[in-house]
Amino acid sequence: MSLPAISVRRPVTALMLMLMVIILGVVSYSRLGLDLLPKINPPVAAIITFFQGASPQEVADLVTVPLESAAATVPGTKEITSISQEGISAIIMMFDWGQDMAEAREDISQRIDLVPLPEGADKPVVVEFDPTLLPVMQVSLTAPEGVDVAGLTELATKTIKPRLEGLEGVASVDILGGVTKQVTVKLDPSKLNAYHLTQDVVSAVISASNLNFPLGTVENDGLVLDLRFSGKLKNLDELKDLIVGYVPLEAPVPGMGPQVIPVRLGDVATVEEEVVRGGSIARINGKPSVAMTIQKEGTANTVFVARAVRRELEEISSELGGLDIVISMDQAKFIEEAIGSVADNLLMGAVLAALVLLLFLRDVRSTLVIGISIPFSVIATFVLLYFGKLTLNIMTMGGLALGVGMLVDNSIVVLENIFQHVERGEDPVRAAITGAEEVQMAITASTLTTVVVFLPVVFVGGISGILFKELALTVSFSLLASLVVAVTVVPMLASKLLFRRSRDRNAGTTTPAPEDGGERGRSVYGRILGWCLDHRALFLTVVFVGMSGTVWLLLPKIQTEFLPEADEGAFAITLSMREGTPLERIDEVVRDIEEILDSDDSVAAYSVTIGKPEGLGMLQSFFTGSADARISVKLTDRVTREKATRSVMERIERKVKEVVEDATVTFSPQSSILMMSGSAPGTVEVVVSGPDVREVQRLSEDFATKMASIPGMKAVRSSLTARKPEMMVVVDGEKASLNGLTPAQVALAVSRAVRGQTVSRFEKPEPESSQGVSTQDIVVKFDPESVRDVSDLKNILLWGRSGPVRLRDVASIVPGEGPVVIARNNQKLSARLTGQFAGRSLGSVTEDLVELISETTLPEGYSISIGGLSEIMQEGFSGLRFALCLAVVLVYMIMAASFESLGIPFIIFFTMPLAAVGVLLALYLSGYAFGITAFMGVIVLAGVVVNNGIVLVDFIIQRRMAGLPPREAVIEGSRRRVRPVLMTSLTTILGLIPMALGLGQGGAPALRWRS
């Protein structure tokens, strides 16, 4: 017994199965997570090594090159690049897609553990590149009245940070712009010299005079008790009174032997508690603040984590009255709005599809029978999404929106054929079974042709394959669900609801009114079709010429891109200044920009972070680019609704360029999608590699000049162009040896004098603190005023074998400069050229770059290659071209198997080229470029455009088998199928109209899933 027969003859069973699916779907939906995109885990690992105080050249020579040589032998390595900056080395290894990253990490660790590293270098850490390393939220705290930034930092560190890190799914919370309190001992070099003391002696005394120490155990009153020495300093006065040395008494008392007087710390140094900035400044809307960036755990859901953080911040704000907490960046907010917009578009598309059904059928019950397949298929898809471990994201929701207009196609064909049988006077139950069985093979074939085009996506690697895998699964799930509904639910409902009334109405001789208009329309269509059959050559010539002309005229005018740009209502400003520029000067420039932002009505809020990032933030800068200051700007809701972010950004950019002259300022719209790929929107990247750094620098500078001449290109920079001015202490080995000093002793003494050294921790009583005390570092260094310039440094006193010696006697201080970043690509020195472009598409700019590279003459051993988004786009297009060809072949195979004919599918294939006309017209009229989403739409079209042809040809074949001549069979079959064809086409088109218009936050990213 067939499925239609089972569902019609056992309606209660069919109803219970429907309810079961609905219940499971509702439960599954409630447990699905929300994300912007499918989980993207590129096969990339990074080896991170910290080498505090080392220059980029030292990091490269002593750490990066040895580790890179060992790591390059790991099997499966596709590309290896490295970046050496001051104090840190990062080696980025890219593997083939599908690589077992756990195994790769193990191989990397085994190889680098054998590499000897210099003293002072930390143990290398191997991490997988994960977009979850990027913060999901940034929170800015503004101090209430009476609380300074130091108090705010302590509040954030001791109260807010632990509470947020205790939330489920939160991995870490980093604090930016905070300040700390420390006890600073500022030594006076002249007084040290007068008392014959050194910084090392003073530091050793402080360290030995401020400690608690276990001494063992002792018995008392029959108990064995721990014996502990307590020698902590109680206040700063005790620290100042520490005896750090002795000097002979100038007028000794006769007869008492050598007499000395103590030298106290306060005699040779200034001891004070001071606030120390941590290397960064943070502000929110012009007010001093402390910023907190929140990272989630790799497996945690972004939206769930963000919601938990918001709830916790609300509780903290209510408990700590007066504390102003501003969420300056929230990935989850955009995700929620985008998913909500796509859901609205899905619902709107479903309503439009239902209106089409009502317009054609002119009967509420008929519309209800077919329309029920939409929500039921969607709900059934939620079950499959849940068990497939997928999330509700732009791709899965877009897949539902893509399929919402197609879900009713099968049901329309089934219902239309059932109705034809009822018109011939058959019993409704028998008509439902027979009508569904007749078209069961046709709708199965048409559904499979749509589903099968997604199979080649498995072979598409890179980000494109990951993005579209979940889209493909969702559409396939929903269409298969709609097929089951069409052959089970629709026949059952038709036999019970629809046709009882239709049969009563048809009991007389009058045909129902709704069919009159349809008959007239089909009659007109039949006459037009007859004319076309009589003038085949003329008709085919017109079609061919029109199609060819459209492609020839429009194809050159369609530009290409990677992904459509989403208007998120926010943009970022990055500012870079000459290396060595003081933080205070950078702050002055940033304040000029803040004044422009304050005066612009379109700006809702902005947050500022000044200073180089640290920790994970430094790792992030390797992928997004380093800067001296970053400003995140959030625009008003009005600008977001009007999608006018870029125009506002360009207006502010023009104003900023007028007032900022000695800094490089770049503007880029916020793109959560491109952030996942480690790239910024509107940027291109070129890598110049070779064995000699000077030749690489020359080639990169020449090519940068050529890049800057490309129309629309701006802000072209080379990683080798930036040089950092520095002063170098060069030790004379012979003079140092004569004085009993080694170069290491000289370097350590100068470092401690200038940078200082932490010698102990001071415990300060804090009655209001939960711990009762607060701890502060005790830092000993020379008074900054005494080592401010080179002449002061030369007078630093060193203690050698025969007494004191000045630095200038054993070393010289000379000016120099070094690279800010040393980059290598596949173990060759390289320069990374980056540039921004505006007013053009990524594809057209990439074409210009390819042409420039082909025109550039390179010495042997040197290369210039395109990277960044351009490389990702080229790889994506290459994979999708292969997927399109394979999809066409698979569609042919499905049709050949369905018709049991090798020739009939070619008749239907003639409709495929006509789809190209619609694609080009849609892109040309809308002004959008052809990206990977549009390319995926073309692949979907390979399966969709043949659906109507399959239903049409299948019925024509049935008419031929019934004995009609070919011409009459074509006309009769086409007339009988024109209404379901129009209905299925219009429901598909109108179901996608809301998505095509790009309504809401999710509209822009979702655009062009269907072309």
PDB file of C-alpha atoms in Angstrom, residues 105 176 203 488 505-506 631 638 690 704 804 849 944 984:
ATOM      1  CA  ARG A 105      48.725  19.925  17.767  1.00  0.00           C
ATOM      2  CA  LEU A 176      41.821  47.479  29.565  1.00  0.00           C
ATOM      3  CA  SER A 203      66.607  45.855  46.715  1.00  0.00           C
ATOM      4  CA  THR A 488       0.530  11.973   3.207  1.00  0.00           C
ATOM      5  CA  ARG A 505     -21.073  21.979  -5.716  1.00  0.00           C
ATOM      6  CA  ASN A 506     -20.345  19.833  -8.735  1.00  0.00           C
ATOM      7  CA  ILE A 631      37.593  53.685  18.523  1.00  0.00           C
ATOM      8  CA  ARG A 638      17.644  55.776  12.628  1.00  0.00           C
ATOM      9  CA  GLY A 690      62.262  36.466  -0.629  1.00  0.00           C
ATOM     10  CA  ALA A 704      53.012  49.609  -2.567  1.00  0.00           C
ATOM     11  CA  PRO A 804      82.574  52.006  41.141  1.00  0.00           C
ATOM     12  CA  LEU A 849      46.221  43.500  -8.381  1.00  0.00           C
ATOM     13  CA  VAL A 944      14.933  24.564  -9.056  1.00  0.00           C
ATOM     14  CA  THR A 984       4.575  27.015  -7.597  1.00  0.00           C
TER      15      THR A 984
END
